[in-house]
């Protein structure tokens, strides 16, 4: 049951995951370089491996709801990523999946609930706060911005969230890391973007792209 | 008595195996399982290896998980989120230094300490037993003055035997003024052959606890 173009249903969620995989692969080197500056240099590679595994899974079977898609992504990321991003993103997708378990198609309110649950999952798992120079610095403004959009309009909520995540990621540059391996660098971590915040912004932008591209760009099962 | 299992989660397969190798010297008969590296042999942690490792290390008495860096903790916590309630109740993630904690946990498990006692031994290994306040015993209901007979005195194994069993009792107990339920505190006494031990206990199992210590000391902890 594929809805009209732009409808935030299971087909959209599949397009979102495929588009995420595409942009992560495209930015793989950039994420590696960012992580090399302040971490262990594997973020781009790990994320690329995780999302490639998601795409392979999607080629096998199309999830029939947003919740099913997000839960599948959570499992794959936890299993395949290997670094801190695995449990962090995995928990985010898992909690997000629970938040939209009853939705066939997301309106603005459901998008906001999904992003807030994802953000809360990351905070619970990583115990980081805003300003610690982590992916929380992208997710918190994204979740807050989604609430300010028209509650009836899912796509508007995604656009607001993606814009805020990009601004939030950009704002990690001057910060001194207080969590994860970057925190071992202390003051030397300032002056670099946080790779997790950057990948989060890419993924949230991919959600918008997937919504705007309609059913055409989806993989098997995305269309009629 | 079935020992508590230990699961060593590290970013490196070789590091996890090495810790198991060291801990095994002190933990004969204790299930020791290594979950190191990613599924494809890289540096990182694997959700599946940790999940499988918990199952492999669990004899029914529970599993204590020891980790290296932060994302190993996050992976372990994510696995716990997926376990059913009954399994999860038997798994603890120790906040401990990996090598010292694993050795102390292996000693405690071998000596018959329960899940809580093994976690405590792991966590005290570096934090230090000195930081632990001995229990407040205003009026001991049971006490004994004993003389150590075994040649090596109250070394690691007898300390673990005492603390391990005493932590399973509902009792406040001190030995020469230190916490009798703490392996590290007992070892730190450095009590040698011929030295006197003053045991004081209060609580429902006080008599049982003092009888147990008396029997062990008089039998020379099986070392005579």
GROMACS .gro file of C-alpha atoms in nm:
model
  448
    1UNK     CA    1   0.000   0.000   0.000
    2UNK     CA    2   0.210   0.289  -0.127
    3UNK     CA    3   0.056   0.626  -0.062
    4UNK     CA    4   0.070   0.940  -0.276
    5UNK     CA    5   0.404   1.112  -0.322
    6UNK     CA    6   0.543   1.271  -0.009
    7UNK     CA    7   0.336   1.057   0.225
    8UNK     CA    8   0.554   0.958   0.521
    9UNK     CA    9   0.473   0.588   0.529
   10UNK     CA   10   0.677   0.268   0.517
   11UNK     CA   11   0.776   0.334   0.156
   12UNK     CA   12   0.909   0.673   0.259
   13UNK     CA   13   1.103   0.517   0.546
   14UNK     CA   14   1.262   0.275   0.302
   15UNK     CA   15   1.354   0.564   0.069
   16UNK     CA   16   1.494   0.749   0.372
   17UNK     CA   17   1.721   0.460   0.464
   18UNK     CA   18   1.837   0.413   0.104
   19UNK     CA   19   1.902   0.786   0.065
   20UNK     CA   20   2.088   0.786   0.399
   21UNK     CA   21   2.308   0.505   0.273
   22UNK     CA   22   2.374   0.701  -0.046
   23UNK     CA   23   2.476   1.024   0.129
   24UNK     CA   24   2.681   0.842   0.393
   25UNK     CA   25   2.872   0.663   0.116
   26UNK     CA   26   2.915   0.995  -0.065
   27UNK     CA   27   3.051   1.163   0.249
   28UNK     CA   28   3.246   0.862   0.372
   29UNK     CA   29   3.588   1.024   0.323
   30UNK     CA   30   3.476   1.351   0.478
   31UNK     CA   31   3.349   1.171   0.789
   32UNK     CA   32   3.671   0.972   0.813
   33UNK     CA   33   3.874   1.294   0.795
   34UNK     CA   34   3.659   1.466   1.058
   35UNK     CA   35   3.691   1.168   1.290
   36UNK     CA   36   4.062   1.137   1.226
   37UNK     CA   37   4.105   1.494   1.353
   38UNK     CA   38   3.943   1.428   1.690
   39UNK     CA   39   3.872   1.056   1.718
   40UNK     CA   40   3.984   0.720   1.588
   41UNK     CA   41   3.908   0.789   1.223
   42UNK     CA   42   3.658   0.512   1.162
   43UNK     CA   43   3.323   0.692   1.168
   44UNK     CA   44   3.284   0.720   0.790
   45UNK     CA   45   3.382   0.361   0.731
   46UNK     CA   46   3.168   0.225   1.013
   47UNK     CA   47   2.858   0.419   0.911
   48UNK     CA   48   2.906   0.320   0.547
   49UNK     CA   49   2.928  -0.046   0.645
   50UNK     CA   50   2.617  -0.020   0.864
   51UNK     CA   51   2.405   0.152   0.599
   52UNK     CA   52   2.525  -0.080   0.323
   53UNK     CA   53   2.402  -0.367   0.540
   54UNK     CA   54   2.066  -0.191   0.574
   55UNK     CA   55   2.038  -0.157   0.195
   56UNK     CA   56   2.125  -0.524   0.148
   57UNK     CA   57   1.849  -0.612   0.392
   58UNK     CA   58   1.602  -0.381   0.214
   59UNK     CA   59   1.683  -0.554  -0.115
   60UNK     CA   60   1.561  -0.875   0.046
   61UNK     CA   61   1.242  -0.747   0.205
   62UNK     CA   62   1.054  -0.419   0.217
   63UNK     CA   63   0.931  -0.317   0.562
   64UNK     CA   64   0.556  -0.256   0.570
   65UNK     CA   65   0.563   0.040   0.810
   66UNK     CA   66   0.782   0.322   0.932
   67UNK     CA   67   0.821   0.142   1.264
   68UNK     CA   68   0.931  -0.182   1.098
   69UNK     CA   69   1.185   0.003   0.882
   70UNK     CA   70   1.333   0.188   1.178
   71UNK     CA   71   1.352  -0.127   1.389
   72UNK     CA   72   1.529  -0.315   1.112
   73UNK     CA   73   1.775  -0.026   1.075
   74UNK     CA   74   1.838  -0.032   1.451
   75UNK     CA   75   1.925  -0.401   1.445
   76UNK     CA   76   2.155  -0.368   1.145
   77UNK     CA   77   2.339  -0.065   1.284
   78UNK     CA   78   2.391  -0.225   1.624
   79UNK     CA   79   2.523  -0.541   1.459
   80UNK     CA   80   2.737  -0.397   1.183
   81UNK     CA   81   2.876  -0.055   1.279
   82UNK     CA   82   3.127  -0.166   1.542
   83UNK     CA   83   3.203   0.176   1.690
   84UNK     CA   84   3.013   0.399   1.931
   85UNK     CA   85   2.782   0.509   1.650
   86UNK     CA   86   2.631   0.157   1.636
   87UNK     CA   87   2.465   0.150   1.978
   88UNK     CA   88   2.395   0.524   1.964
   89UNK     CA   89   2.218   0.529   1.627
   90UNK     CA   90   2.077   0.183   1.696
   91UNK     CA   91   1.914   0.304   2.016
   92UNK     CA   92   1.789   0.618   1.839
   93UNK     CA   93   1.619   0.418   1.562
   94UNK     CA   94   1.483   0.164   1.808
   95UNK     CA   95   1.323   0.426   2.032
   96UNK     CA   96   1.203   0.619   1.726
   97UNK     CA   97   1.043   0.299   1.599
   98UNK     CA   98   0.852   0.254   1.924
   99UNK     CA   99   0.734   0.616   1.912
  100UNK     CA  100   0.568   0.569   1.571
  101UNK     CA  101   0.450   0.212   1.622
  102UNK     CA  102   0.085   0.309   1.567
  103UNK     CA  103   0.131   0.544   1.271
  104UNK     CA  104   0.059   0.439   0.911
  105UNK     CA  105   0.174   0.778   0.786
  106UNK     CA  106   0.346   1.044   0.990
  107UNK     CA  107   0.209   1.395   1.033
  108UNK     CA  108   0.417   1.675   1.183
  109UNK     CA  109   0.334   1.573   1.534
  110UNK     CA  110   0.442   1.213   1.474
  111UNK     CA  111   0.768   1.328   1.312
  112UNK     CA  112   0.837   1.541   1.619
  113UNK     CA  113   0.761   1.248   1.849
  114UNK     CA  114   0.986   1.020   1.643
  115UNK     CA  115   1.279   1.264   1.653
  116UNK     CA  116   1.234   1.335   2.025
  117UNK     CA  117   1.236   0.963   2.102
  118UNK     CA  118   1.548   0.916   1.889
  119UNK     CA  119   1.721   1.204   2.063
  120UNK     CA  120   1.623   1.069   2.406
  121UNK     CA  121   1.764   0.729   2.309
  122UNK     CA  122   2.099   0.883   2.216
  123UNK     CA  123   2.109   1.083   2.539
  124UNK     CA  124   2.022   0.775   2.746
  125UNK     CA  125   2.282   0.556   2.576
  126UNK     CA  126   2.568   0.806   2.547
  127UNK     CA  127   2.493   1.015   2.856
  128UNK     CA  128   2.593   1.328   2.667
  129UNK     CA  129   2.426   1.668   2.689
  130UNK     CA  130   2.396   1.958   2.449
  131UNK     CA  131   2.731   2.130   2.413
  132UNK     CA  132   2.939   1.816   2.468
  133UNK     CA  133   3.033   1.815   2.096
  134UNK     CA  134   2.845   1.499   2.003
  135UNK     CA  135   2.556   1.397   1.780
  136UNK     CA  136   2.323   1.529   2.053
  137UNK     CA  137   2.417   1.877   1.928
  138UNK     CA  138   2.246   1.796   1.598
  139UNK     CA  139   1.955   1.591   1.734
  140UNK     CA  140   1.840   1.823   2.012
  141UNK     CA  141   1.786   2.129   1.791
  142UNK     CA  142   1.629   1.900   1.527
  143UNK     CA  143   1.379   1.755   1.773
  144UNK     CA  144   1.301   2.101   1.911
  145UNK     CA  145   1.253   2.253   1.565
  146UNK     CA  146   1.019   1.973   1.454
  147UNK     CA  147   0.777   2.071   1.729
  148UNK     CA  148   0.751   2.427   1.597
  149UNK     CA  149   0.637   2.314   1.250
  150UNK     CA  150   0.272   2.268   1.143
  151UNK     CA  151   0.159   1.961   1.344
  152UNK     CA  152  -0.039   1.837   1.042
  153UNK     CA  153   0.254   1.855   0.801
  154UNK     CA  154   0.513   1.578   0.832
  155UNK     CA  155   0.736   1.708   0.556
  156UNK     CA  156   0.748   2.057   0.709
  157UNK     CA  157   0.859   1.902   1.039
  158UNK     CA  158   1.136   1.711   0.862
  159UNK     CA  159   1.256   2.024   0.682
  160UNK     CA  160   1.266   2.221   1.008
  161UNK     CA  161   1.453   1.938   1.178
  162UNK     CA  162   1.710   1.899   0.899
  163UNK     CA  163   1.778   2.274   0.889
  164UNK     CA  164   1.825   2.285   1.266
  165UNK     CA  165   2.047   1.975   1.264
  166UNK     CA  166   2.278   2.134   1.005
  167UNK     CA  167   2.304   2.453   1.210
  168UNK     CA  168   2.364   2.244   1.523
  169UNK     CA  169   2.633   2.035   1.357
  170UNK     CA  170   2.807   2.349   1.233
  171UNK     CA  171   2.798   2.488   1.586
  172UNK     CA  172   3.002   2.194   1.721
  173UNK     CA  173   3.317   2.336   1.557
  174UNK     CA  174   3.440   2.563   1.839
  175UNK     CA  175   3.330   2.327   2.117
  176UNK     CA  176   3.563   2.126   2.338
  177UNK     CA  177   3.461   1.759   2.344
  178UNK     CA  178   3.345   1.624   2.677
  179UNK     CA  179   3.239   1.274   2.571
  180UNK     CA  180   3.391   0.985   2.381
  181UNK     CA  181   3.743   0.953   2.255
  182UNK     CA  182   3.756   1.315   2.137
  183UNK     CA  183   3.735   1.419   2.503
  184UNK     CA  184   4.085   1.274   2.552
  185UNK     CA  185   4.213   1.558   2.330
  186UNK     CA  186   4.068   1.828   2.555
  187UNK     CA  187   4.117   2.177   2.410
  188UNK     CA  188   4.271   2.031   2.095
  189UNK     CA  189   3.928   1.903   1.995
  190UNK     CA  190   3.811   2.261   1.937
  191UNK     CA  191   3.815   2.386   1.579
  192UNK     CA  192   3.681   2.064   1.424
  193UNK     CA  193   3.325   1.961   1.343
  194UNK     CA  194   3.197   1.662   1.537
  195UNK     CA  195   3.166   1.372   1.292
  196UNK     CA  196   2.860   1.226   1.467
  197UNK     CA  197   2.676   1.557   1.451
  198UNK     CA  198   2.766   1.585   1.082
  199UNK     CA  199   2.643   1.233   0.998
  200UNK     CA  200   2.323   1.304   1.194
  201UNK     CA  201   2.260   1.618   0.988
  202UNK     CA  202   2.320   1.421   0.667
  203UNK     CA  203   2.072   1.154   0.773
  204UNK     CA  204   1.803   1.405   0.869
  205UNK     CA  205   1.851   1.586   0.536
  206UNK     CA  206   1.812   1.248   0.365
  207UNK     CA  207   1.470   1.219   0.529
  208UNK     CA  208   1.364   1.540   0.353
  209UNK     CA  209   1.507   1.426   0.020
  210UNK     CA  210   1.319   1.098   0.053
  211UNK     CA  211   0.993   1.282   0.126
  212UNK     CA  212   1.034   1.520  -0.166
  213UNK     CA  213   1.139   1.253  -0.414
  214UNK     CA  214   0.808   1.068  -0.378
  215UNK     CA  215   0.788   0.700  -0.455
  216UNK     CA  216   0.996   0.716  -0.775
  217UNK     CA  217   1.339   0.696  -0.616
  218UNK     CA  218   1.256   0.408  -0.384
  219UNK     CA  219   1.384   0.059  -0.435
  220UNK     CA  220   1.185  -0.259  -0.485
  221UNK     CA  221   0.850  -0.236  -0.315
  222UNK     CA  222   0.856   0.140  -0.284
  223UNK     CA  223   0.620   0.192  -0.578
  224UNK     CA  224   0.287   0.036  -0.668
  225UNK     CA  225   2.819  -2.423   4.362
  226UNK     CA  226   2.801  -2.297   4.002
  227UNK     CA  227   3.027  -1.997   3.944
  228UNK     CA  228   2.912  -1.668   3.795
  229UNK     CA  229   3.030  -1.627   3.433
  230UNK     CA  230   3.244  -1.342   3.304
  231UNK     CA  231   3.217  -1.179   2.964
  232UNK     CA  232   3.511  -0.966   2.851
  233UNK     CA  233   3.407  -0.704   2.593
  234UNK     CA  234   3.692  -0.526   2.419
  235UNK     CA  235   3.748  -0.336   2.096
  236UNK     CA  236   4.014  -0.590   2.007
  237UNK     CA  237   3.969  -0.966   1.977
  238UNK     CA  238   4.327  -1.019   2.092
  239UNK     CA  239   4.284  -0.791   2.392
  240UNK     CA  240   3.967  -0.972   2.503
  241UNK     CA  241   4.137  -1.310   2.462
  242UNK     CA  242   4.442  -1.185   2.650
  243UNK     CA  243   4.233  -1.070   2.944
  244UNK     CA  244   4.059  -1.408   2.948
  245UNK     CA  245   4.401  -1.575   2.948
  246UNK     CA  246   4.517  -1.373   3.250
  247UNK     CA  247   4.190  -1.408   3.443
  248UNK     CA  248   4.179  -1.783   3.377
  249UNK     CA  249   4.495  -1.829   3.585
  250UNK     CA  250   4.299  -1.719   3.890
  251UNK     CA  251   3.959  -1.842   3.785
  252UNK     CA  252   3.976  -2.215   3.730
  253UNK     CA  253   3.630  -2.346   3.650
  254UNK     CA  254   3.485  -1.999   3.596
  255UNK     CA  255   3.315  -1.953   3.257
  256UNK     CA  256   3.528  -1.685   3.088
  257UNK     CA  257   3.418  -1.568   2.745
  258UNK     CA  258   3.591  -1.317   2.516
  259UNK     CA  259   3.383  -1.088   2.293
  260UNK     CA  260   3.639  -0.869   2.121
  261UNK     CA  261   3.646  -0.685   1.790
  262UNK     CA  262   3.388  -0.654   1.517
  263UNK     CA  263   3.226  -0.941   1.328
  264UNK     CA  264   3.479  -0.907   1.046
  265UNK     CA  265   3.780  -0.897   1.276
  266UNK     CA  266   3.824  -0.519   1.291
  267UNK     CA  267   3.865  -0.288   1.588
  268UNK     CA  268   3.530  -0.220   1.752
  269UNK     CA  269   3.261  -0.405   1.939
  270UNK     CA  270   3.001  -0.643   1.804
  271UNK     CA  271   2.641  -0.657   1.921
  272UNK     CA  272   2.617  -1.021   1.812
  273UNK     CA  273   2.940  -1.131   1.980
  274UNK     CA  274   2.825  -0.971   2.305
  275UNK     CA  275   2.479  -1.125   2.276
  276UNK     CA  276   2.623  -1.470   2.203
  277UNK     CA  277   2.884  -1.422   2.476
  278UNK     CA  278   2.625  -1.353   2.743
  279UNK     CA  279   2.444  -1.673   2.651
  280UNK     CA  280   2.770  -1.869   2.651
  281UNK     CA  281   2.890  -1.734   2.987
  282UNK     CA  282   2.559  -1.777   3.168
  283UNK     CA  283   2.545  -2.096   3.370
  284UNK     CA  284   2.225  -1.987   3.537
  285UNK     CA  285   2.409  -1.799   3.813
  286UNK     CA  286   2.446  -1.491   3.597
  287UNK     CA  287   2.710  -1.302   3.403
  288UNK     CA  288   2.929  -1.007   3.490
  289UNK     CA  289   3.033  -0.803   3.185
  290UNK     CA  290   3.367  -0.622   3.191
  291UNK     CA  291   3.445  -0.367   2.920
  292UNK     CA  292   3.727  -0.155   2.787
  293UNK     CA  293   3.629   0.176   2.622
  294UNK     CA  294   3.298   0.363   2.633
  295UNK     CA  295   3.144   0.220   2.320
  296UNK     CA  296   3.192  -0.132   2.459
  297UNK     CA  297   2.972  -0.023   2.750
  298UNK     CA  298   2.716   0.116   2.508
  299UNK     CA  299   2.714  -0.204   2.302
  300UNK     CA  300   2.670  -0.411   2.617
  301UNK     CA  301   2.387  -0.185   2.736
  302UNK     CA  302   2.219  -0.215   2.398
  303UNK     CA  303   2.235  -0.594   2.420
  304UNK     CA  304   2.077  -0.580   2.766
  305UNK     CA  305   1.792  -0.378   2.617
  306UNK     CA  306   1.720  -0.673   2.387
  307UNK     CA  307   1.729  -0.947   2.651
  308UNK     CA  308   1.410  -1.061   2.818
  309UNK     CA  309   1.356  -0.947   3.176
  310UNK     CA  310   1.455  -1.276   3.332
  311UNK     CA  311   1.787  -1.293   3.144
  312UNK     CA  312   1.858  -0.925   3.200
  313UNK     CA  313   1.818  -0.968   3.576
  314UNK     CA  314   2.113  -1.207   3.572
  315UNK     CA  315   2.353  -0.976   3.386
  316UNK     CA  316   2.552  -0.689   3.536
  317UNK     CA  317   2.791  -0.450   3.365
  318UNK     CA  318   3.075  -0.380   3.606
  319UNK     CA  319   3.215  -0.028   3.629
  320UNK     CA  320   3.567  -0.160   3.662
  321UNK     CA  321   3.915  -0.146   3.518
  322UNK     CA  322   3.929  -0.424   3.259
  323UNK     CA  323   4.235  -0.625   3.361
  324UNK     CA  324   4.235  -0.575   3.737
  325UNK     CA  325   3.859  -0.605   3.753
  326UNK     CA  326   3.852  -0.924   3.548
  327UNK     CA  327   4.113  -1.093   3.766
  328UNK     CA  328   3.938  -0.989   4.088
  329UNK     CA  329   3.602  -1.099   3.948
  330UNK     CA  330   3.746  -1.437   3.844
  331UNK     CA  331   3.885  -1.492   4.193
  332UNK     CA  332   3.556  -1.397   4.357
  333UNK     CA  333   3.351  -1.612   4.121
  334UNK     CA  334   3.575  -1.912   4.175
  335UNK     CA  335   3.538  -1.866   4.550
  336UNK     CA  336   3.163  -1.885   4.518
  337UNK     CA  337   3.065  -1.519   4.542
  338UNK     CA  338   2.723  -1.452   4.394
  339UNK     CA  339   2.648  -1.202   4.121
  340UNK     CA  340   2.661  -0.900   4.351
  341UNK     CA  341   2.980  -1.018   4.517
  342UNK     CA  342   3.155  -1.068   4.183
  343UNK     CA  343   3.052  -0.723   4.059
  344UNK     CA  344   3.173  -0.573   4.382
  345UNK     CA  345   3.510  -0.750   4.362
  346UNK     CA  346   3.555  -0.622   4.006
  347UNK     CA  347   3.464  -0.265   4.092
  348UNK     CA  348   3.676  -0.254   4.407
  349UNK     CA  349   3.984  -0.382   4.228
  350UNK     CA  350   4.098  -0.035   4.136
  351UNK     CA  351   3.875   0.199   4.329
  352UNK     CA  352   4.033   0.042   4.632
  353UNK     CA  353   3.878  -0.117   4.934
  354UNK     CA  354   4.015   0.163   5.155
  355UNK     CA  355   3.748   0.389   5.009
  356UNK     CA  356   3.483   0.144   5.130
  357UNK     CA  357   3.335   0.223   5.467
  358UNK     CA  358   3.310  -0.088   5.681
  359UNK     CA  359   2.953  -0.158   5.791
  360UNK     CA  360   2.834   0.011   6.107
  361UNK     CA  361   2.795  -0.256   6.374
  362UNK     CA  362   2.688  -0.088   6.696
  363UNK     CA  363   2.610  -0.409   6.885
  364UNK     CA  364   2.745  -0.727   6.733
  365UNK     CA  365   2.519  -1.018   6.818
  366UNK     CA  366   2.791  -1.270   6.734
  367UNK     CA  367   3.168  -1.253   6.752
  368UNK     CA  368   3.474  -1.475   6.753
  369UNK     CA  369   3.848  -1.439   6.798
  370UNK     CA  370   4.035  -1.676   6.567
  371UNK     CA  371   4.396  -1.753   6.485
  372UNK     CA  372   4.507  -1.798   6.124
  373UNK     CA  373   4.670  -2.138   6.075
  374UNK     CA  374   4.731  -2.159   5.705
  375UNK     CA  375   5.087  -2.079   5.597
  376UNK     CA  376   5.006  -1.801   5.353
  377UNK     CA  377   4.758  -1.624   5.580
  378UNK     CA  378   4.463  -1.434   5.443
  379UNK     CA  379   4.580  -1.409   5.079
  380UNK     CA  380   4.364  -1.367   4.771
  381UNK     CA  381   4.192  -1.704   4.760
  382UNK     CA  382   4.085  -1.724   5.126
  383UNK     CA  383   3.979  -1.359   5.116
  384UNK     CA  384   3.763  -1.438   4.817
  385UNK     CA  385   3.622  -1.745   4.988
  386UNK     CA  386   3.519  -1.542   5.293
  387UNK     CA  387   3.389  -1.235   5.110
  388UNK     CA  388   3.219  -1.447   4.849
  389UNK     CA  389   3.016  -1.651   5.093
  390UNK     CA  390   2.956  -1.366   5.337
  391UNK     CA  391   2.813  -1.144   5.063
  392UNK     CA  392   2.543  -1.407   5.012
  393UNK     CA  393   2.436  -1.375   5.377
  394UNK     CA  394   2.204  -1.113   5.524
  395UNK     CA  395   2.461  -0.982   5.769
  396UNK     CA  396   2.683  -0.688   5.859
  397UNK     CA  397   3.020  -0.836   5.933
  398UNK     CA  398   3.368  -0.701   6.001
  399UNK     CA  399   3.702  -0.878   6.027
  400UNK     CA  400   3.958  -0.678   6.224
  401UNK     CA  401   3.741  -0.373   6.165
  402UNK     CA  402   3.716  -0.400   5.785
  403UNK     CA  403   3.421  -0.510   5.573
  404UNK     CA  404   3.408  -0.889   5.570
  405UNK     CA  405   3.207  -0.887   5.246
  406UNK     CA  406   3.487  -0.713   5.055
  407UNK     CA  407   3.761  -0.928   4.898
  408UNK     CA  408   3.991  -0.632   4.861
  409UNK     CA  409   3.944  -0.511   5.219
  410UNK     CA  410   4.023  -0.857   5.356
  411UNK     CA  411   4.331  -0.891   5.135
  412UNK     CA  412   4.446  -0.544   5.238
  413UNK     CA  413   4.461  -0.663   5.601
  414UNK     CA  414   4.770  -0.858   5.501
  415UNK     CA  415   4.703  -1.098   5.787
  416UNK     CA  416   4.967  -1.372   5.809
  417UNK     CA  417   4.994  -1.712   5.974
  418UNK     CA  418   4.952  -1.691   6.352
  419UNK     CA  419   4.773  -1.357   6.340
  420UNK     CA  420   4.445  -1.311   6.526
  421UNK     CA  421   4.122  -1.225   6.349
  422UNK     CA  422   3.839  -1.056   6.535
  423UNK     CA  423   3.509  -1.130   6.364
  424UNK     CA  424   3.199  -0.929   6.460
  425UNK     CA  425   2.858  -0.972   6.305
  426UNK     CA  426   2.504  -0.845   6.335
  427UNK     CA  427   2.187  -0.920   6.143
  428UNK     CA  428   1.968  -1.223   6.072
  429UNK     CA  429   2.253  -1.441   5.943
  430UNK     CA  430   2.509  -1.328   6.205
  431UNK     CA  431   2.545  -1.666   6.372
  432UNK     CA  432   2.573  -1.848   6.038
  433UNK     CA  433   2.834  -1.597   5.918
  434UNK     CA  434   3.057  -1.631   6.224
  435UNK     CA  435   3.025  -2.012   6.212
  436UNK     CA  436   3.133  -2.008   5.850
  437UNK     CA  437   3.439  -1.789   5.915
  438UNK     CA  438   3.534  -1.997   6.218
  439UNK     CA  439   3.511  -2.323   6.024
  440UNK     CA  440   3.720  -2.187   5.735
  441UNK     CA  441   3.993  -2.044   5.958
  442UNK     CA  442   4.011  -2.359   6.169
  443UNK     CA  443   4.037  -2.573   5.857
  444UNK     CA  444   4.314  -2.348   5.729
  445UNK     CA  445   4.105  -2.274   5.420
  446UNK     CA  446   4.188  -2.622   5.300
  447UNK     CA  447   4.556  -2.531   5.268
  448UNK     CA  448   4.690  -2.732   5.560
   0.00000   0.00000   0.00000
